[in-house]
Short mmCIF file of C-alpha atoms and ligand atoms in Angstrom, two decimals:
data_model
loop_
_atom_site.label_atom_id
_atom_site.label_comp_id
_atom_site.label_asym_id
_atom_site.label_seq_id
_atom_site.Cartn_x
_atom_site.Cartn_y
_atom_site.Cartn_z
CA UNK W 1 -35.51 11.91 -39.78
CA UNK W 2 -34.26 10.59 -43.00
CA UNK W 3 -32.75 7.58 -40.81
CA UNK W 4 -36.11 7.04 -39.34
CA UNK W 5 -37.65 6.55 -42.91
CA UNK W 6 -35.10 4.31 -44.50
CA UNK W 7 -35.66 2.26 -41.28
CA UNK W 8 -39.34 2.28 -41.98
CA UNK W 9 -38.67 1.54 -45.31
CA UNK W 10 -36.57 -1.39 -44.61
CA UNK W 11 -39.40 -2.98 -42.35
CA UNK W 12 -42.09 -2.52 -45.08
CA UNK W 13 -39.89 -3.70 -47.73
CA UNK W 14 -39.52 -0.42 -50.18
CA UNK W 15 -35.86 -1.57 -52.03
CA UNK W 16 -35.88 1.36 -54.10
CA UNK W 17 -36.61 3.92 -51.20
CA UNK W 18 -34.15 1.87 -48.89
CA UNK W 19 -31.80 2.68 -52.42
CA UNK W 20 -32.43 6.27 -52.88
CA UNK W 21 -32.80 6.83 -48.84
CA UNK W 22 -29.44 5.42 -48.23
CA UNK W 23 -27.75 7.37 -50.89
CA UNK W 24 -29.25 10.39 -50.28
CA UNK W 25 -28.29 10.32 -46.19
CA UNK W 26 -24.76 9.54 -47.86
CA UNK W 27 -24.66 12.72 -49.84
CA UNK W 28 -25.96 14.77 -46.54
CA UNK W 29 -22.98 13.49 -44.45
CA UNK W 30 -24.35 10.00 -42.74
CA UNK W 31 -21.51 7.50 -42.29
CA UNK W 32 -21.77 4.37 -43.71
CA UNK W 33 -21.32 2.46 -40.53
CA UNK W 34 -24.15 4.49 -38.95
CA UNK W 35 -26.35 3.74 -42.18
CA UNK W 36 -25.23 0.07 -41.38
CA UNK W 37 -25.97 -0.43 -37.38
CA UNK W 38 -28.18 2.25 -36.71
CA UNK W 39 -30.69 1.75 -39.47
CA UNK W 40 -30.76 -1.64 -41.51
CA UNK W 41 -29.41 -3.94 -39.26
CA UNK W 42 -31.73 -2.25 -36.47
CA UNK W 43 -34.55 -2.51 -38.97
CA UNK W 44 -34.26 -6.01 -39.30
CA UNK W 45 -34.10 -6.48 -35.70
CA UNK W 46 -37.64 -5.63 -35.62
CA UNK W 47 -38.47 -7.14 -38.70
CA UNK W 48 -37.80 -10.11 -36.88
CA UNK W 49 -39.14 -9.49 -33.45
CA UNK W 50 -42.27 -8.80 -35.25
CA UNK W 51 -42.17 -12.06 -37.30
CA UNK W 52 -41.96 -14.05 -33.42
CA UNK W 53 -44.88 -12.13 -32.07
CA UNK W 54 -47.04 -12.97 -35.42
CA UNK W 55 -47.21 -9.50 -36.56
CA UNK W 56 -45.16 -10.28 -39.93
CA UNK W 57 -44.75 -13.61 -42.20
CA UNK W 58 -42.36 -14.94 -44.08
CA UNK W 59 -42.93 -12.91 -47.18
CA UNK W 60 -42.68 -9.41 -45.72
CA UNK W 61 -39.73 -11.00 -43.89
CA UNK W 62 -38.68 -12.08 -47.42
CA UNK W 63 -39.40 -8.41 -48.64
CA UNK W 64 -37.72 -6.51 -45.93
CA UNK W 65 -34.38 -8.59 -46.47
CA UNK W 66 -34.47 -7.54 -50.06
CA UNK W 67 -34.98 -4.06 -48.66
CA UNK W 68 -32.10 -4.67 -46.81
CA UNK W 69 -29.74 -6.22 -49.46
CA UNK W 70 -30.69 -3.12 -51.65
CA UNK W 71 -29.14 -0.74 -48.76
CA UNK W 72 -26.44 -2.55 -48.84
CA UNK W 73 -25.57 -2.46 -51.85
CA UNK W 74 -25.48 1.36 -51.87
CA UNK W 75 -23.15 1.02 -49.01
CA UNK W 76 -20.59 -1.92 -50.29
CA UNK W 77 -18.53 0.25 -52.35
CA UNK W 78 -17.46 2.71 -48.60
CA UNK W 79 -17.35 -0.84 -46.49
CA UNK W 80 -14.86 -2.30 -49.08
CA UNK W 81 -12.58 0.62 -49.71
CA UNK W 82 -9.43 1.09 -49.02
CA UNK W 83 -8.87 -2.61 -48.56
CA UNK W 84 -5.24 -3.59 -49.83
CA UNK W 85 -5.76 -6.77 -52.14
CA UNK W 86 -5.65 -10.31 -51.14
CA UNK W 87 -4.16 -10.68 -47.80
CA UNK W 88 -5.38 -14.00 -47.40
CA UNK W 89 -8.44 -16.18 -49.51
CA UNK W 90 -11.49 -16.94 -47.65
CA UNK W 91 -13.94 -19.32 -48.87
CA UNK W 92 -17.96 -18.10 -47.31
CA UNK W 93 -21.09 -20.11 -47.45
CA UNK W 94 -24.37 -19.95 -45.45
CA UNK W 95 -24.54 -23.56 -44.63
CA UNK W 96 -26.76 -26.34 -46.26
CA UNK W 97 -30.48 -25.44 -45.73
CA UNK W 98 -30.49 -22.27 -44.56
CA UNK W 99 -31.43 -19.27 -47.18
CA UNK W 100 -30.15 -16.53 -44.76
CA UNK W 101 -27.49 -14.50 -46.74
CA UNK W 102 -27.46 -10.93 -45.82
CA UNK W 103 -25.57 -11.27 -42.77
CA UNK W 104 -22.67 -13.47 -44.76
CA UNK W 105 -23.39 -11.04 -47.51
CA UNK W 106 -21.99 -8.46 -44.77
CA UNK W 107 -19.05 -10.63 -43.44
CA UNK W 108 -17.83 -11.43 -47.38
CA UNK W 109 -18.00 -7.60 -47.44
CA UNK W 110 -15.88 -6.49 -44.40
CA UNK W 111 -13.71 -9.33 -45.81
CA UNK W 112 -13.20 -7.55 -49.05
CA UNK W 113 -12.77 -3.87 -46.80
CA UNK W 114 -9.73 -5.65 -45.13
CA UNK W 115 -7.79 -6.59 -48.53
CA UNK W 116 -9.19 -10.45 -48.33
CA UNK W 117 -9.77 -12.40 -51.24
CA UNK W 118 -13.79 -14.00 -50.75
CA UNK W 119 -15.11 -16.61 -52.97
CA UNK W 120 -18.90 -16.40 -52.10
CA UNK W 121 -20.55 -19.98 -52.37
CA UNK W 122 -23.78 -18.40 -51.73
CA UNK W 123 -26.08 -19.84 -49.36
CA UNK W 124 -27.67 -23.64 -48.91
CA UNK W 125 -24.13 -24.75 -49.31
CA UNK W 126 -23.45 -28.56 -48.81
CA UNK W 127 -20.21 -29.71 -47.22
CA UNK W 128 -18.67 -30.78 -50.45
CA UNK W 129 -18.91 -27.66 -52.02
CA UNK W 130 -16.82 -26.35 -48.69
CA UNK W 131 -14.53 -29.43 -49.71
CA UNK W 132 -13.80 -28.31 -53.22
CA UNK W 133 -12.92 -24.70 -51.86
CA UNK W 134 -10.70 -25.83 -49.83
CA UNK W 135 -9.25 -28.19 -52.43
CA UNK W 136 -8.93 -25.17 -54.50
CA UNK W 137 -6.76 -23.08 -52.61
CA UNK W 138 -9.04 -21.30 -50.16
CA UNK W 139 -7.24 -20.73 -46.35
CA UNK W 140 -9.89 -20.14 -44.43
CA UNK W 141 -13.67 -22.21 -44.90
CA UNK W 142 -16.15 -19.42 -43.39
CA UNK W 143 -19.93 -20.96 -42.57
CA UNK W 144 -22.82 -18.66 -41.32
CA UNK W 145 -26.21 -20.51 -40.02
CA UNK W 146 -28.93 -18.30 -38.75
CA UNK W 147 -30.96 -21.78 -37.86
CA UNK W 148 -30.81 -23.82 -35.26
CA UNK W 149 -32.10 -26.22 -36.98
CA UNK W 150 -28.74 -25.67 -39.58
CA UNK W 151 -25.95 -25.49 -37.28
CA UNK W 152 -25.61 -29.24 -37.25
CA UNK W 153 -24.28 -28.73 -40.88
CA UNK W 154 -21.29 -26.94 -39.92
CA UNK W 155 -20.22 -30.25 -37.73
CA UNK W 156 -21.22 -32.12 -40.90
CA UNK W 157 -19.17 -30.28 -43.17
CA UNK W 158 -15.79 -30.01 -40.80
CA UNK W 159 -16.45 -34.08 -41.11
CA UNK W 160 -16.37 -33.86 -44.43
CA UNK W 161 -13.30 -31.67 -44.48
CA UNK W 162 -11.50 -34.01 -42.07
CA UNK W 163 -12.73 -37.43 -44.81
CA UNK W 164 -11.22 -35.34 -47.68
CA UNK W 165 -8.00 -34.85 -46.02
CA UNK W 166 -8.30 -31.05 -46.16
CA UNK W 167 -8.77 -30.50 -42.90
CA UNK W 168 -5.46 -29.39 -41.63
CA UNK W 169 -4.62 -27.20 -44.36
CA UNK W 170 -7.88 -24.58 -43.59
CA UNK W 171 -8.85 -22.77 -40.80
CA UNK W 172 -13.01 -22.83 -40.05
CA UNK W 173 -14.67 -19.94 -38.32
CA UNK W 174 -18.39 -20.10 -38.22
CA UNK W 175 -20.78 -17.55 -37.43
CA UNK W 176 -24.85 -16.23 -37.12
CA UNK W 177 -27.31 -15.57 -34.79
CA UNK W 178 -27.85 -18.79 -33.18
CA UNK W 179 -24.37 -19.48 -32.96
CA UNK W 180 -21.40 -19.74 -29.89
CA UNK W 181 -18.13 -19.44 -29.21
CA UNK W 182 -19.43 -22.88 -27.24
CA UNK W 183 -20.79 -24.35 -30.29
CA UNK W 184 -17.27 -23.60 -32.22
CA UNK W 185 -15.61 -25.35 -29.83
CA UNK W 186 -17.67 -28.30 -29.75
CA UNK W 187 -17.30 -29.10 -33.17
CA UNK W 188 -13.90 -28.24 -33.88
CA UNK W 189 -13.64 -25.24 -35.22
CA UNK W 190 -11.12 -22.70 -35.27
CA UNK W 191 -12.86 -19.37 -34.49
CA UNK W 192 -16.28 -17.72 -33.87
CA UNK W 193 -16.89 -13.76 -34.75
CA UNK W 194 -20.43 -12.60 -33.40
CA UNK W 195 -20.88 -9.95 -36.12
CA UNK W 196 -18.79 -8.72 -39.19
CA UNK W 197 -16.59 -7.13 -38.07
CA UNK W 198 -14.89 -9.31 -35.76
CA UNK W 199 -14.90 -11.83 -38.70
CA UNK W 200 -12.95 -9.81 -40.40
CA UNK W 201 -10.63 -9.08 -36.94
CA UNK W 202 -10.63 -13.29 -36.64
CA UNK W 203 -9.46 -13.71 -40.12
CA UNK W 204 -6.61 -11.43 -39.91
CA UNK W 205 -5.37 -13.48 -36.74
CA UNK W 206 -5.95 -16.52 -38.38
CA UNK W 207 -3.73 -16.00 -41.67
CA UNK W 208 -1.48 -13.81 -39.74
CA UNK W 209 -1.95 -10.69 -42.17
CO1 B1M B 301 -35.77 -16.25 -41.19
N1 B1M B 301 -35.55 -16.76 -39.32
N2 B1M B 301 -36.63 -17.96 -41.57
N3 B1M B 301 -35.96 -15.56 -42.97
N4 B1M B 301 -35.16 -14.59 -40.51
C1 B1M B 301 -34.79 -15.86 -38.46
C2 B1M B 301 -33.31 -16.24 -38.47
C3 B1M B 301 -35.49 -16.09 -37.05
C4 B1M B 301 -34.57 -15.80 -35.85
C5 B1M B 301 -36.80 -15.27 -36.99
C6 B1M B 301 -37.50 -15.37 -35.68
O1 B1M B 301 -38.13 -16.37 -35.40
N5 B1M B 301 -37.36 -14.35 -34.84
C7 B1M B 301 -35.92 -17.60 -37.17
C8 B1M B 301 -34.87 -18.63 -36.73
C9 B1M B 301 -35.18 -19.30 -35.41
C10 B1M B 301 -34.08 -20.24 -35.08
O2 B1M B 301 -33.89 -21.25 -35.69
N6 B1M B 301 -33.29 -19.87 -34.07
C11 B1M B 301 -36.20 -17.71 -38.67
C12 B1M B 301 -37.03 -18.70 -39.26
C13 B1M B 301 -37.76 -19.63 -38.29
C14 B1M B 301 -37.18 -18.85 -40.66
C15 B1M B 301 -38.01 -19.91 -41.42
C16 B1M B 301 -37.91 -21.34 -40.87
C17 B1M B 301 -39.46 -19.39 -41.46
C18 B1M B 301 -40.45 -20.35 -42.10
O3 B1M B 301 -40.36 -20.65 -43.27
N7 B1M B 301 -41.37 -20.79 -41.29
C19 B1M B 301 -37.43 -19.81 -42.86
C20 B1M B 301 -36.23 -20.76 -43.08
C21 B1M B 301 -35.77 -20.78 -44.53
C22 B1M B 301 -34.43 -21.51 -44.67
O4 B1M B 301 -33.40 -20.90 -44.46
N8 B1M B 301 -34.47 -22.79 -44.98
C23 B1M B 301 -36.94 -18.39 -42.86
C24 B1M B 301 -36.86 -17.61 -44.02
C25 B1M B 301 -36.44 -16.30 -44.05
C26 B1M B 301 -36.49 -15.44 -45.32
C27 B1M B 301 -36.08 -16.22 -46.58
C28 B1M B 301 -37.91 -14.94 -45.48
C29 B1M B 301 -35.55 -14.23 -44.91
C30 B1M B 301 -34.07 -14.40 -45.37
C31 B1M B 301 -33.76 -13.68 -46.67
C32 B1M B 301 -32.29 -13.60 -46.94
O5 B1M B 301 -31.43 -13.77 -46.08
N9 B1M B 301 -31.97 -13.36 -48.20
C33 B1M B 301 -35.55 -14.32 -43.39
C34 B1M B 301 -35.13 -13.25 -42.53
C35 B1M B 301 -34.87 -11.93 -43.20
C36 B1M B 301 -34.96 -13.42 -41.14
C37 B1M B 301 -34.60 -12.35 -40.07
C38 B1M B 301 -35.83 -11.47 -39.87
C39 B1M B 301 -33.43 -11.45 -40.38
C40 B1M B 301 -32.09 -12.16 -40.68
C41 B1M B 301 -31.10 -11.11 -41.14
O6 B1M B 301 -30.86 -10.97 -42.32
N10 B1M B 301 -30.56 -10.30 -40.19
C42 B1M B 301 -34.27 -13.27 -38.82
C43 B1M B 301 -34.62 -12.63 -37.48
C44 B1M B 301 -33.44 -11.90 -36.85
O7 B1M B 301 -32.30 -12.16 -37.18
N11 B1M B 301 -33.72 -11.06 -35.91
C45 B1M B 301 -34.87 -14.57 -39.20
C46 B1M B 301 -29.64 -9.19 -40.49
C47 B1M B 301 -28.20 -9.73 -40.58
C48 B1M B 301 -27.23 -8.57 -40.83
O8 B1M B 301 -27.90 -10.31 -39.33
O9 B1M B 301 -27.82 -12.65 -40.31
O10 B1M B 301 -27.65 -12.29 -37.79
P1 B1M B 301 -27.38 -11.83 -39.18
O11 B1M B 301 -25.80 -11.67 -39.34
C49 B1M B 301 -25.00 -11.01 -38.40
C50 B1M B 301 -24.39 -11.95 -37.33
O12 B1M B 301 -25.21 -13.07 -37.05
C51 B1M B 301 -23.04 -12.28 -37.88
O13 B1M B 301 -22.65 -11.12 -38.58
C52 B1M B 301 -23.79 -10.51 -39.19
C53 B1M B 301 -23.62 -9.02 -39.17
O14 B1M B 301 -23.20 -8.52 -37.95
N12 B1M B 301 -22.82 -13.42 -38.77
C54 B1M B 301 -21.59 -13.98 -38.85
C55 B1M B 301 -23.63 -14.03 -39.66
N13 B1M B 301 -22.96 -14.98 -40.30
C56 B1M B 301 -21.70 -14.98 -39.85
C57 B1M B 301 -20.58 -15.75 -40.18
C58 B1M B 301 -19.37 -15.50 -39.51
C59 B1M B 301 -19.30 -14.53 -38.52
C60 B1M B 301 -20.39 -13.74 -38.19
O15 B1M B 301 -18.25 -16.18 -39.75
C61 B1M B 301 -18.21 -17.09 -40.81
#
């Protein structure tokens, strides 16, 4: 029942119920990674099937992700626990023109669970800024894209990574909703994770930790 209404809440955007109902199934015993499949990620699910049929616009869609973000935040302190500290440094951006950043929100978070340093570039991230970070150190360039529109800036920015002359020295995964293990291939990259957790998995194999 309590599941039910933080779900509810997360579809009509009620951050501080989402807050308070996440902490409060918490403190009756609800795991985190229940909290996390179960009810907000679910919740967006419909948020955006509703959004295709016409039922929702892009400002409750706008309000349930801030729903969202606030559950999350309840729930980033269990999901990065127990993580033993940098293993490897991962650089994660949601690529240039996309605004979608809860789902890279969530990857930079299982990161952190599984000891990783994450330098978050935040979202609408242009190729250069990729290029610095892996100038500066980072091992592994991580891009999310929930467009379709958007994915072409991955290719764009592993082009620009290849023209700095960084290119071999990172590995690229990319990730999101519209994107394939296909798609990796296809532009060069080194890995594709489908949700959060296998990032994190991908990583791991990547840097050999
Ligand atoms: Co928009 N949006 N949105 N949106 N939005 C989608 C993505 C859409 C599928 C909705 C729909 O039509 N059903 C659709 C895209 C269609 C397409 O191109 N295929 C869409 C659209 C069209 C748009 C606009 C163009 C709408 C408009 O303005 N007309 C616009 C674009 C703005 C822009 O980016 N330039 C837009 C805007 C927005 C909001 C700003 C209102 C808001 C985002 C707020 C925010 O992120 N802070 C929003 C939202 C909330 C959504 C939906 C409803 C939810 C996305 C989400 O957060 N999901 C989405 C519909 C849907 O996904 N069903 C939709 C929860 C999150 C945990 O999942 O992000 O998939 P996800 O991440 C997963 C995996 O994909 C994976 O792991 C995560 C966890 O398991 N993953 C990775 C993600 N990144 C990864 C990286 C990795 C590995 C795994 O390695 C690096």
């Amino acid at each position: 029942m309590e599941l039910e209404s933080i779900y509810q809440n997360v579809i009509d955007g009620n951050a501080p119920a989402v807050q308070a109902g996440v902490q409060a199934a918490l403190a009756s015993g609800a795991s985190a990674d229940t909290l996390l499949q179960d009810t907000l990620i679910r919740a967006m699910q419909e948020v955006g099937r509703r959004y295709e049929i016409g039922d929702l616009y892009v400002p409750e869609m706008l309000i349930a992700a801030r729903a969202m973000q606030a559950g999350l935040n309840v729930l980033k302190p269990l999901l990065v626990a127990g993580g033993v500290q940098a293993a490897g440094r991962v650089a994660i951006g949601t690529v240039h023109g996309d605004l979608h950043d809860i789902g890279k929100n969530l990857v930079g978070m299982m990161l952190e669970g599984a000891g990783i340093e994450v330098k978050d570039l935040g979202n609408d991230v242009p190729p250069e800024k990729f290029v610095q970070a892996a100038q500066d150190g980072a091992q592994i360039i991580a891009m999310s894209a929930l467009l379709t529109t958007t994915m072409a800036s991955m290719k764009k920015t592993i082009d620009a990574l290849e023209k700095a002359g960084v290119r071999n020295k990172v590995k690229v995964i990319i990730g999101g909703a519209p994107v394939t293990s296909a798609y990796a291939k296809q532009i060069g990259a080194d890995g594709y994770a489908p949700d959060a957790s296998s990032a994190s998995r991908l990583v791991k194999e990547l840097i050999g930790a």
